[in-house]
Coordinates of C-alpha atoms in Angstrom, one line a residue:
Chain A
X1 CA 44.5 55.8 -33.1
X2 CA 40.4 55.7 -32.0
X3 CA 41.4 51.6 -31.9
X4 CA 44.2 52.5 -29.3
X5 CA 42.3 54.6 -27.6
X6 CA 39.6 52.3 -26.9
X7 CA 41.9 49.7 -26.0
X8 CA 43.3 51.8 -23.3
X9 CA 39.8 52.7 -22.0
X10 CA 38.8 49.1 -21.6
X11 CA 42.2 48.2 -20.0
X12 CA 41.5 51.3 -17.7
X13 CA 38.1 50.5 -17.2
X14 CA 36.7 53.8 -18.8
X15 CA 33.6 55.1 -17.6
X16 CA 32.0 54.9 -21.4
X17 CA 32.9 50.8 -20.7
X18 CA 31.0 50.4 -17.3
X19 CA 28.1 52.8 -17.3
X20 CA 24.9 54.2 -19.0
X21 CA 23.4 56.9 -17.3
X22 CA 21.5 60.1 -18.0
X23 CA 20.0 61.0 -20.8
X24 CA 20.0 59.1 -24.6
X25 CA 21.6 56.2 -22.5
X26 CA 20.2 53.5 -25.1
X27 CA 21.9 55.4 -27.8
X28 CA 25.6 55.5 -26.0
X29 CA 24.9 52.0 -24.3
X30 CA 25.0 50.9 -28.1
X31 CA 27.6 53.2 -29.2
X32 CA 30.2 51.6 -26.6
X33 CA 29.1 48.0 -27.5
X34 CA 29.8 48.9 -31.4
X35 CA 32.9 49.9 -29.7
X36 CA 33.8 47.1 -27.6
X37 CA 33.0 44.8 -30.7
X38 CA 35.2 46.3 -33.1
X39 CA 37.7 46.4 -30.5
X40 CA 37.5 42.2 -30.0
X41 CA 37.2 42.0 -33.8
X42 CA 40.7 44.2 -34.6
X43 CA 43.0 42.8 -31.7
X44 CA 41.4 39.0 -32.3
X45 CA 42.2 39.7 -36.1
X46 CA 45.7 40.4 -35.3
X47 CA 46.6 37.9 -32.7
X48 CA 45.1 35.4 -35.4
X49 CA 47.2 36.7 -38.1
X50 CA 50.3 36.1 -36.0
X51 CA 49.1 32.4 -34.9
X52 CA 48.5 31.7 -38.7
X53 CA 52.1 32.6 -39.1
X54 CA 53.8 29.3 -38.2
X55 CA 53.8 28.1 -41.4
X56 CA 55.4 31.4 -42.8
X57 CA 58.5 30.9 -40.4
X58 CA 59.1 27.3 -40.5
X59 CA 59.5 27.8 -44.1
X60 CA 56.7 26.1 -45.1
X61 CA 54.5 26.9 -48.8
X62 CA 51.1 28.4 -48.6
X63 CA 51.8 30.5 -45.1
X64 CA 50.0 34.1 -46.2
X65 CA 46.8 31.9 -46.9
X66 CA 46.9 30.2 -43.2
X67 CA 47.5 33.6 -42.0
X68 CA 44.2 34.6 -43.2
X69 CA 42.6 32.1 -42.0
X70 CA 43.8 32.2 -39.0
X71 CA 43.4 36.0 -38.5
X72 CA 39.5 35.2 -39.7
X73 CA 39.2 32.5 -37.2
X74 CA 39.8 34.0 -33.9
X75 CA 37.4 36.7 -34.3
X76 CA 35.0 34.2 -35.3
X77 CA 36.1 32.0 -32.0
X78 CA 35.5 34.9 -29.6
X79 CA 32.3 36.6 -31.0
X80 CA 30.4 33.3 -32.4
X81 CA 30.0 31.5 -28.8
X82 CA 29.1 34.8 -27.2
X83 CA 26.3 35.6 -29.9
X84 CA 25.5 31.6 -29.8
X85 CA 24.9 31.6 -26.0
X86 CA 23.3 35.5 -25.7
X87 CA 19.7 34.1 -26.3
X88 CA 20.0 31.9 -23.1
X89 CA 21.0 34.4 -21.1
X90 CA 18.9 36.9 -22.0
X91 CA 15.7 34.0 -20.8
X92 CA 17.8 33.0 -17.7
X93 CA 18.8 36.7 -16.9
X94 CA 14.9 37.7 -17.2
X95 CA 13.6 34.6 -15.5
X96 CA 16.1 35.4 -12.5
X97 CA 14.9 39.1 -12.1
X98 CA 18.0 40.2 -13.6
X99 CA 16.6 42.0 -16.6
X100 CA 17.3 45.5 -15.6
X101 CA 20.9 44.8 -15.3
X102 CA 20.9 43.0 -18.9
X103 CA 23.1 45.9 -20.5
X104 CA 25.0 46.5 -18.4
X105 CA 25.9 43.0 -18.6
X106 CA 26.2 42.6 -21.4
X107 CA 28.6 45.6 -21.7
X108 CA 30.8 43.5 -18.9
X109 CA 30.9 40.4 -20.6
X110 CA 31.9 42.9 -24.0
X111 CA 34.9 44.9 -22.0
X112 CA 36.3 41.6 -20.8
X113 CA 36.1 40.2 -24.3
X114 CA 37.8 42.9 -25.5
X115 CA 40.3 43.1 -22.9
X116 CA 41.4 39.0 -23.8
X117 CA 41.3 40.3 -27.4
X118 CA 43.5 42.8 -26.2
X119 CA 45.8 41.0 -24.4
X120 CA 46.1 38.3 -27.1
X121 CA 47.3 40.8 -29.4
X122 CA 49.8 42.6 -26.8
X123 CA 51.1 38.4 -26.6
X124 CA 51.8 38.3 -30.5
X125 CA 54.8 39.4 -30.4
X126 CA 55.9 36.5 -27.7
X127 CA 54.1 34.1 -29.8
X128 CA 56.1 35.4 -33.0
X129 CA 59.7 35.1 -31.1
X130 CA 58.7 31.6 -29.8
X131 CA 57.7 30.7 -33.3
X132 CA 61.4 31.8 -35.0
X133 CA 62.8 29.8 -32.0
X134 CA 61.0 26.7 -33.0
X135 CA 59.5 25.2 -35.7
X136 CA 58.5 22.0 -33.7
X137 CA 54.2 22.1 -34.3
X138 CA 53.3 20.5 -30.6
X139 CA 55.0 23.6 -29.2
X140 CA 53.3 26.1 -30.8
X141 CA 50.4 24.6 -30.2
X142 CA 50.9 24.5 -26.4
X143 CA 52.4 27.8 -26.9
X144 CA 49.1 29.6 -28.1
X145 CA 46.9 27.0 -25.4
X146 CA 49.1 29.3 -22.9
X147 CA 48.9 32.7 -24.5
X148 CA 45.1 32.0 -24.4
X149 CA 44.9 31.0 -21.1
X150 CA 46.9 34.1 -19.9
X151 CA 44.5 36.4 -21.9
X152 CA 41.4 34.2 -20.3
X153 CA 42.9 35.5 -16.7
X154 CA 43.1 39.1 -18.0
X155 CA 39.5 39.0 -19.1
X156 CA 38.2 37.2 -16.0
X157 CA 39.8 40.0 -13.7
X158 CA 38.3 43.0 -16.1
X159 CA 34.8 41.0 -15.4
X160 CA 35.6 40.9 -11.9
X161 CA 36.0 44.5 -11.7
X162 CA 32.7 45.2 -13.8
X163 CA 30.7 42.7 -12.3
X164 CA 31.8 43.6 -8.7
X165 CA 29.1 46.5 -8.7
X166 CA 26.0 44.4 -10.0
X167 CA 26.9 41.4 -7.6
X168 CA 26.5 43.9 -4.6
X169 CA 23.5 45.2 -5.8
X170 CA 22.1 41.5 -6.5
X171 CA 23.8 38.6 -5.6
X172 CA 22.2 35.8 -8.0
X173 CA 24.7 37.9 -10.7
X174 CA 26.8 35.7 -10.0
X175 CA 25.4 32.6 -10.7
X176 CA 24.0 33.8 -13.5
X177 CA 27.4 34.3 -14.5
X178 CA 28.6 31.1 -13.5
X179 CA 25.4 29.7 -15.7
X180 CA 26.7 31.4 -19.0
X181 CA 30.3 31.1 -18.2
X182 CA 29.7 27.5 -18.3
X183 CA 27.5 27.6 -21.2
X184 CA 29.3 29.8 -23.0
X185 CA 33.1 27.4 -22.8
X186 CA 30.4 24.2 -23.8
X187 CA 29.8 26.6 -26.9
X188 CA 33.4 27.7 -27.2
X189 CA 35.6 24.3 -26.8
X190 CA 33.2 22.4 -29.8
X191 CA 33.4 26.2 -32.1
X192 CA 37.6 26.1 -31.7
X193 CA 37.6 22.3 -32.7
X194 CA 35.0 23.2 -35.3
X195 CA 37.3 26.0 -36.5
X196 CA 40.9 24.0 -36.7
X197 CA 43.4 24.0 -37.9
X198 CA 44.6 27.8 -36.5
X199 CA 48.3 26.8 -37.1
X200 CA 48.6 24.7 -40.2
X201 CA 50.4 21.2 -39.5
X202 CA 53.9 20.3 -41.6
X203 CA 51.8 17.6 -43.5
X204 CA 48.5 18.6 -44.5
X205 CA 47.3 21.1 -47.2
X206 CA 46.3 24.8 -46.2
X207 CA 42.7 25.1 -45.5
X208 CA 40.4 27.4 -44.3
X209 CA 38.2 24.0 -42.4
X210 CA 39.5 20.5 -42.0
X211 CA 37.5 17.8 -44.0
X212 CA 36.7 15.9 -40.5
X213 CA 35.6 19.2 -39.1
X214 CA 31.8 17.9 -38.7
X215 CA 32.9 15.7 -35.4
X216 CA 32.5 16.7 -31.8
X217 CA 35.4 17.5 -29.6
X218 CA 33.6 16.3 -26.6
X219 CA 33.0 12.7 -28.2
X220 CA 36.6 12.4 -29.3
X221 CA 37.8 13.3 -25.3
X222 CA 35.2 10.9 -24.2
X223 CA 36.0 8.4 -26.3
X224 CA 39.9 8.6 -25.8
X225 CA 39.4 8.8 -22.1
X226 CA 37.7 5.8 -22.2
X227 CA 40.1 3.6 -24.4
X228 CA 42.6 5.1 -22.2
X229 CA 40.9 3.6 -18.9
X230 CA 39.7 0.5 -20.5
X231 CA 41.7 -0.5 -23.5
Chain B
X1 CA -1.1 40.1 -40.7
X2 CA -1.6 43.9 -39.4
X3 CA -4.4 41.8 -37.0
X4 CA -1.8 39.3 -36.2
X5 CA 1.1 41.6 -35.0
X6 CA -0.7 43.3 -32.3
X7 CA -1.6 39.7 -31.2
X8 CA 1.7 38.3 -31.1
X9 CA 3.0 41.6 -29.5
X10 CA 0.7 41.7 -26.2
X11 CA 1.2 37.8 -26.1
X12 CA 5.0 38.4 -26.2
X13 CA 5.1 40.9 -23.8
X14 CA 2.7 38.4 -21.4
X15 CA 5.2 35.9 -21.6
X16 CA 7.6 38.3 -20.5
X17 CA 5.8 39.5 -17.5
X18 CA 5.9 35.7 -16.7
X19 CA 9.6 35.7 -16.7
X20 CA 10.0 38.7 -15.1
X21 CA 8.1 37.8 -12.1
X22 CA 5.7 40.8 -13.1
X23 CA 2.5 38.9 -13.4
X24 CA 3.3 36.3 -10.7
X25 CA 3.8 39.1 -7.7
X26 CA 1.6 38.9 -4.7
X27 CA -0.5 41.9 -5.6
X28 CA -1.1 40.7 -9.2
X29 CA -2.5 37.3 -7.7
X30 CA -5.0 39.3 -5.4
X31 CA -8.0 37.6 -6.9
X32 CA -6.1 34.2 -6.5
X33 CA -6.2 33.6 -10.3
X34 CA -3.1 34.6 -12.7
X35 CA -4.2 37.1 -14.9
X36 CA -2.9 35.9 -18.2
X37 CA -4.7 34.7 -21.7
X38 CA -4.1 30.5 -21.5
X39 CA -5.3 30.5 -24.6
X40 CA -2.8 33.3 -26.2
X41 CA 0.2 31.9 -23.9
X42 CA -0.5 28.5 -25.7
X43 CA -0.5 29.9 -28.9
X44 CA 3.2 31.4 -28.3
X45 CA 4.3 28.9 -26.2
X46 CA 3.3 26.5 -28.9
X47 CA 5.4 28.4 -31.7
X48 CA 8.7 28.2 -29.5
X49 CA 8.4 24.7 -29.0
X50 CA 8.1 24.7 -33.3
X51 CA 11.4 26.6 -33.1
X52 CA 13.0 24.4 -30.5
X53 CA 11.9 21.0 -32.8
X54 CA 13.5 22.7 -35.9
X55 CA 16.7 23.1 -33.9
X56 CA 16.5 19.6 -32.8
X57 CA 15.3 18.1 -36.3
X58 CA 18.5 20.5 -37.7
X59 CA 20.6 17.7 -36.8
X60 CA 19.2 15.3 -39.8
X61 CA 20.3 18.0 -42.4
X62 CA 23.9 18.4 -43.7
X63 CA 24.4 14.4 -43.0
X64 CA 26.1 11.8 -44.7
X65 CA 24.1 9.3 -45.7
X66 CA 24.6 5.3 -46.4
X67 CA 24.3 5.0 -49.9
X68 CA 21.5 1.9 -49.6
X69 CA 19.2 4.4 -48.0
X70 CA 17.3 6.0 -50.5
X71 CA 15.6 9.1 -48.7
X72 CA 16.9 12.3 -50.3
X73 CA 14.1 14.3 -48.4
X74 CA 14.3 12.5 -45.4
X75 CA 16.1 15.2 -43.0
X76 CA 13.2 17.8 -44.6
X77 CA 10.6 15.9 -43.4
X78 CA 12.1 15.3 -40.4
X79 CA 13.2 18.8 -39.7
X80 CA 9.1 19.4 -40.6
X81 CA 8.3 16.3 -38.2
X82 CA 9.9 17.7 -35.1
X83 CA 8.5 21.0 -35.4
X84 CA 5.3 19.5 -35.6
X85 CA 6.1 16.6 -33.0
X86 CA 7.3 19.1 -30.4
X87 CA 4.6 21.1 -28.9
X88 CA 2.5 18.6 -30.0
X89 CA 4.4 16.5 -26.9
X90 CA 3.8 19.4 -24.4
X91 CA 0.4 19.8 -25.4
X92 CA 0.1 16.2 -25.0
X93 CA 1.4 16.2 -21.8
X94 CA -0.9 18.8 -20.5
X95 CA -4.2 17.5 -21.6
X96 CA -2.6 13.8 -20.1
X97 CA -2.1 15.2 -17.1
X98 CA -4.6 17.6 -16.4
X99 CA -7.3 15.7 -15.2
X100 CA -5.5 14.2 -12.5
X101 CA -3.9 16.6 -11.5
X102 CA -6.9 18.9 -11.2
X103 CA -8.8 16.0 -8.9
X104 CA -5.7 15.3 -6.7
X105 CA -5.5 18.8 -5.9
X106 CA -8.8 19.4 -5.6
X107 CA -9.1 16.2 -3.3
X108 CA -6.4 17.5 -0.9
X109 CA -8.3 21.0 -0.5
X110 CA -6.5 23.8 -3.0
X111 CA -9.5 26.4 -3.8
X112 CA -7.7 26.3 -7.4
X113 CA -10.5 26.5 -10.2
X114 CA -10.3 24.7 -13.1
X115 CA -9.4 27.5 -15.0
X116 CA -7.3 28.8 -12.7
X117 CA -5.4 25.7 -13.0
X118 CA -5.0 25.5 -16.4
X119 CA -3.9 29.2 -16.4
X120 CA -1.4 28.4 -13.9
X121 CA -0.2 24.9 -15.8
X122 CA 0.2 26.8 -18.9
X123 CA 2.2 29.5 -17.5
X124 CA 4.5 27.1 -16.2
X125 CA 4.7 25.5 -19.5
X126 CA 5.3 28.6 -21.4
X127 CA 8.5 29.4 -19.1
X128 CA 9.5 26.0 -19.8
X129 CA 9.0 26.1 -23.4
X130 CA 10.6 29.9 -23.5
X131 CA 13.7 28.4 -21.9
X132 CA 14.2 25.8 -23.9
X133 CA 13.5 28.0 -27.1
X134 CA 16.7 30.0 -25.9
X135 CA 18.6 27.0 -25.5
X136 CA 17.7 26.3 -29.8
X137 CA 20.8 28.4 -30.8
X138 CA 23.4 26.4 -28.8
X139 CA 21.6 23.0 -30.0
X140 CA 21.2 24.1 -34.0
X141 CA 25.1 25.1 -33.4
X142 CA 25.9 21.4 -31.8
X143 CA 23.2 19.9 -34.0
X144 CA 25.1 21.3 -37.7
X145 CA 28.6 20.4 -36.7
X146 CA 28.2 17.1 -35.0
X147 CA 27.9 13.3 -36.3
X148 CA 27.6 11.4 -32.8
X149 CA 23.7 11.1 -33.1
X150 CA 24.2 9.7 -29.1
X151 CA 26.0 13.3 -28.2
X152 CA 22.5 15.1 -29.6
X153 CA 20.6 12.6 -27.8
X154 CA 22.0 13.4 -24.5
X155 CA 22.5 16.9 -25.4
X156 CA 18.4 17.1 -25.9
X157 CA 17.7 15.6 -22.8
X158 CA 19.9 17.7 -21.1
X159 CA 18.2 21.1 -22.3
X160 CA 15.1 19.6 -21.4
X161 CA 16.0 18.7 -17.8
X162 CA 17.3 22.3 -17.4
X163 CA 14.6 23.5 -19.0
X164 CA 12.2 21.4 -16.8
X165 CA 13.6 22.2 -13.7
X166 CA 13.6 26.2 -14.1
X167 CA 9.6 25.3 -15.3
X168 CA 9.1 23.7 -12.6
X169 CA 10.5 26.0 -10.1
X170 CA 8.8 28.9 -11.9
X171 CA 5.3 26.4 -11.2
X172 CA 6.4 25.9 -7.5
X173 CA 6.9 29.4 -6.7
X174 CA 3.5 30.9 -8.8
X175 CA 1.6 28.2 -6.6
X176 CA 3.4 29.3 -3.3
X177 CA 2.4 33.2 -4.2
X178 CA -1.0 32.0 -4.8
X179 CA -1.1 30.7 -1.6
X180 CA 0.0 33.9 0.4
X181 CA -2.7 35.7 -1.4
X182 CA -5.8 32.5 -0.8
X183 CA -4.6 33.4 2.9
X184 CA -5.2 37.3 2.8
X185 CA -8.5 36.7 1.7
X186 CA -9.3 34.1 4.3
X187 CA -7.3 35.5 7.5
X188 CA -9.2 33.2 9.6
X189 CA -8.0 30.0 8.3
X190 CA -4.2 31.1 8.6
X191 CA -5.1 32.1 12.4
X192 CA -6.0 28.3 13.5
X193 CA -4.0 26.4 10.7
X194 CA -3.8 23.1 12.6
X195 CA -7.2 22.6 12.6
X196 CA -9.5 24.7 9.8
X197 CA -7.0 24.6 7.3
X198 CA -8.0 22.1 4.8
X199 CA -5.8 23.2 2.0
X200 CA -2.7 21.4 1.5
X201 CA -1.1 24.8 0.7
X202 CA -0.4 26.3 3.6
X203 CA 1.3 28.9 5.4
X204 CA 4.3 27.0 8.0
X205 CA 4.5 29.0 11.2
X206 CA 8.2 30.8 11.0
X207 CA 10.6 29.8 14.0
X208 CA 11.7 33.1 15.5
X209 CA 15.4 32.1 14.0
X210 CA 13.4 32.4 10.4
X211 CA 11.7 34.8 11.2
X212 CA 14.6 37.1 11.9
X213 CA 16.4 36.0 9.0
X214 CA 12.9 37.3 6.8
X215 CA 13.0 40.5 9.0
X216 CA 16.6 41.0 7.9
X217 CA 15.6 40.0 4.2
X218 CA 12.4 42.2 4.3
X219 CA 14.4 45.5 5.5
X220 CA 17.0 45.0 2.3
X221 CA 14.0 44.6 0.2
X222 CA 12.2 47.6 1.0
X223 CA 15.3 49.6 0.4
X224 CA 15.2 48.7 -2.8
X225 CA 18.1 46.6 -3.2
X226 CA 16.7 43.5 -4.7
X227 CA 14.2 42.8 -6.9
X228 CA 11.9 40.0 -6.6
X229 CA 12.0 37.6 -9.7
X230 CA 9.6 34.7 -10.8
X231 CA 12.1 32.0 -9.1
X232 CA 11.8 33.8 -5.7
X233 CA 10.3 32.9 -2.3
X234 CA 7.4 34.8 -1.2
X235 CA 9.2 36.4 1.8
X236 CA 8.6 35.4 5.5
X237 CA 7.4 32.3 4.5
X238 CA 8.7 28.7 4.2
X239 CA 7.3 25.7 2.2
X240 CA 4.7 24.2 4.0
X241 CA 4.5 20.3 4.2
X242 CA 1.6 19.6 2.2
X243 CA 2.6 22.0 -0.7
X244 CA 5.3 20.2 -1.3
X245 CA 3.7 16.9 -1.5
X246 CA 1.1 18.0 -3.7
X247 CA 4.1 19.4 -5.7
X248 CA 6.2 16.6 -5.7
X249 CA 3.4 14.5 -7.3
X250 CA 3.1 17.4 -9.8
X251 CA 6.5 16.9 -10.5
X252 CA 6.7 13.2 -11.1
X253 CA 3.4 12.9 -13.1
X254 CA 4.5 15.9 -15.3
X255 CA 8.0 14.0 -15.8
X256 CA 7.0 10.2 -15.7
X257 CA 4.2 11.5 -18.3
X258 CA 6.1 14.0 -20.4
X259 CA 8.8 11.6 -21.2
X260 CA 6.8 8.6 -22.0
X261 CA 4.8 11.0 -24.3
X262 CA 8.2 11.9 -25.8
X263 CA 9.1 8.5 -26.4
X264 CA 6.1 7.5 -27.9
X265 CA 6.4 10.2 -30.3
X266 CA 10.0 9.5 -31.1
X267 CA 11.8 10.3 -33.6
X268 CA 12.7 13.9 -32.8
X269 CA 16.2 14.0 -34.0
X270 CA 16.4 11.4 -36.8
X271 CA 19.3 8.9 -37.4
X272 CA 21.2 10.0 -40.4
X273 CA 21.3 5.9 -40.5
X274 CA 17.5 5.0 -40.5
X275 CA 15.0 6.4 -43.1
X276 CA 12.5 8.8 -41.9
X277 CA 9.3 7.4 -40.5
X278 CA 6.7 9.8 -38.4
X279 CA 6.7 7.3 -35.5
X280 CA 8.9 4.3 -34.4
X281 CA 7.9 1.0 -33.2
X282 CA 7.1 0.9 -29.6
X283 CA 9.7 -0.9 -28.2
X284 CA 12.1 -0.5 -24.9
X285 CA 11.0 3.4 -22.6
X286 CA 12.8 6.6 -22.5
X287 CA 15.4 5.4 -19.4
X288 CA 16.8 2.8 -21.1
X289 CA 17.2 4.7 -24.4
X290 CA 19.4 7.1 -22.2
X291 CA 21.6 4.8 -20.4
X292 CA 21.9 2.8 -23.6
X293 CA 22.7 6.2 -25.7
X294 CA 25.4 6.9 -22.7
X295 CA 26.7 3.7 -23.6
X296 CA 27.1 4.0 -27.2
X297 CA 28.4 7.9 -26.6
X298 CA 31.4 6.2 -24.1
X299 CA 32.5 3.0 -26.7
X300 CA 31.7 4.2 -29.8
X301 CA 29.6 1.6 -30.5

């Protein structure tokens, strides 16, 4: 029930969410952010848990253990480039005079986490329908690109909302913002390549990292756009 | 170590000043000098640039490598190397440059001690170095889970261009600030600028179309709105020519020097193919080692 309830106060944008006033602020501004992180954790647990079921319902062996990974992986995925890419913007944020805004940005970039967590996991059951429709892999894996891309637009407009305040009272918020945002999907496109397989292909054995996994997603693109170009 | 904390501590919380913009504020440059420790920035600024070579020299560990090669603590040492090799480039790099960059500017006027250079040269270094240091996480991450020794390459660079540029703006800024407050000790020479002013670093009359725009800046300011950070504009003033000529020669000496001194000192990520050695041969310059590492990253090759 406290999981729900949180869930509806970052969807509602909760005052506990945005601000940190008054007295004992430091203690409640890290209250909510214990909050907000269990929040990511639970709903990115359970949308992983239903992307890891693939396997389960196109009848193939092994499908609770992919499920498990899966449901591990996601949380991993969300939290990992955001904890990766925090020391940088704490530097930039301070170098740009931006410091005394720093937890209260931090809580933004936390509520919209959550709130693409949150959407991902009101998604699963989509995901779970299209899965018993089809048992065709490239699907589901375009499937879940799109699932994530509709939770990425629900988390950019709960940033929008929290940010809205900070870029009136100083602008350079938002390049600042621009400045991690871009950091932070540099950090998250190599971490979800790093962490594959989140389905579990028809051919290959069930496990938690693929043997390849020390490669670089950017190098692969590269080097396929290139023998694409020029042969 | 009891001695040592309170050290580290109040050299810490200088460095932060620096990046909040505290120490570099017009009133805090009243005596046209930056009031920090060079020697206690160095120190710190010395052990993040240690932190940013282990997360470069990260990349050698967890690798593959050929069988004929014979080096089991190879990526140690070079892990060790880099740490060691990396502020020693920065230091480098300072004492290189220094000198001439002391007599140019004291050639084209600046009232800029010796000391107060240094000050001001390590300050900009320490941002630099502080930057990079916060770029070690997202390195050590690429560093660990990547094989294309190009990719880090390029990736290094890259944090150190970034990393350079937000020193560099950080140096243009502190010098700018400086400026202001040489003038409000020496009213005189901002009143007939043309002709008394021998300092490069001067104040550029505003155009009234500027000068409204500052007026309109300066109002916002005092309400409180905004507060000034160590990347900022002094307000109501504009770049004068000759500053930026003395700091365009700044920049390229610091970047012609710093990466000649980092390719002289190479390796600072290690091949996972070559066997460790302290230095390489001195063959080829950085520039070509970028394109030809571009090259590689595109074909594979």
């Amino acid at each position: 029930m406290f999981t729900l309830q949180t869930a509806d106060d970052v969807l509602r944008r909760a005052d506990w969410t945005a601000r940190s006033d008054g007295n004992g602020a430091r203690g409640r501004s890290a209250h909510s952010l214990i909050r907000l992180l269990s929040c990511i954790v639970t709903f990115a647990f359970l949308y992983g848990a239903v992307m890891g079921s693939f396997r389960g319902l196109a009848g193939l062996p092994s499908w609770e253990w992919q499920m498990l990974f899966s449901a591990t992986k996601v949380p991993l995925l969300l939290t990992g480039s955001f904890f990766i890419t925090l020391p940088t913007f704490f530097v930039l944020s301070t170098l740009l005079g931006l410091r005394q805004d720093f937890t209260a940005t931090v809580r933004a970039l936390f509520a919209a986490q959550a709130g693409l967590a949150i959407t991902l996991a009101a998604l699963a059951p989509l995901t779970m329908l299209c899965y018993a429709s089809t048992s065709n892999y490239s699907q589901a894996l375009a499937l879940n690109g799109l699932m994530f891309a509709v939770a990425s637009l629900a988390g950019q407009m709960l940033l929008r909302v929290h940010y809205r305040p900070l870029i009136a009272r100083n602008p350079r918020h938002r390049q600042m913002l621009l400045a991690w945002g871009t950091a932070y999907a540099f950090v998250a496109i190599q971490l979800a390549w790093l962490l594959r397989p989140f389905l579990g292909t028809k051919g290959l054995e069930v496990q938690f990292l693929r043997t390849d996994v020390w490669d670089n997603a950017y190098v692969v693109v590269v080097r396929l756009i290139w023998r694409a170009v020029f042969g | 170590m009891k001695r040592l904390a309170p050290f580290f501590r109040q050299r810490l919380a200088e460095l932060d000043r620096l990046l909040r913009g505290d120490a570099t504020q017009a009133e805090a440059l009243e005596d046209n000098k930056l009031d920090v420790s060079a020697g206690g920035l160095l120190v710190i600024a010395m052990l993040l640039a240690a932190f940013y070579g282990l997360c470069m020299g990260s990349f050698s560990l967890l690798k593959e490598m050929p069988v004929e090669l014979v080096d089991p603590y190879g990526p140690v040492k070079q892990v060790l190397a880099s740490m060691i090799k990396t502020p020693a480039l920065f230091l480098l790099t300072l004492l290189v440059t220094l000198p001439s960059l002391y007599v140019f500017n004291a050639l084209v006027g600046s009232r800029l001690t010796l000391l107060g250079m240094t000050r001001l040269l390590v300050a900009a270094m320490s941002v630099n170095i502080a930057v990079l240091a916060s770029l070690g996480a997202i390195v050590v991450f690429f560093s660990l889970t990547t094989k294309s020794y190009p990719f880090i390459l390029l990736l290094n660079v890259a944090a150190f261009t970034v990393a350079g540029v937000l020193g560099m703006l950080f140096l243009l800024q502190t010098l700018h600030r400086m400026t202001k407050s040489e003038h409000r000790e020496h009213p005189k020479a901002v009143a007939k600028p043309s002709i008394q002013m021998k300092s490069p670093i001067e104040l550029t009359p505003l155009t009234s179309q500027e000068k409204s725009k500052s007026e309109t800046t300066s109002s916002e300011s005092t309400k409180g709105t905004l507060q000034t950070s160590a990347l900022d504009m002094p307000q109501g003033q504009v770049l004068g020519g000759s500053t930026k000529v003395v700091f365009r020669c700044w920049i390229i000496l610091f970047s012609l020097v710093g990466a000649q001194m980092g390719w002289v000192l190479r390796p600072f990520v290690g091949s996972p193919n070559m066997p460790f050695t302290f230095f390489r041969e001195r063959d080829s310059n950085f520039f070509a080692a970028v394109v030809g590492a571009l090259q590689q990253l595109f074909t594979g090759g």
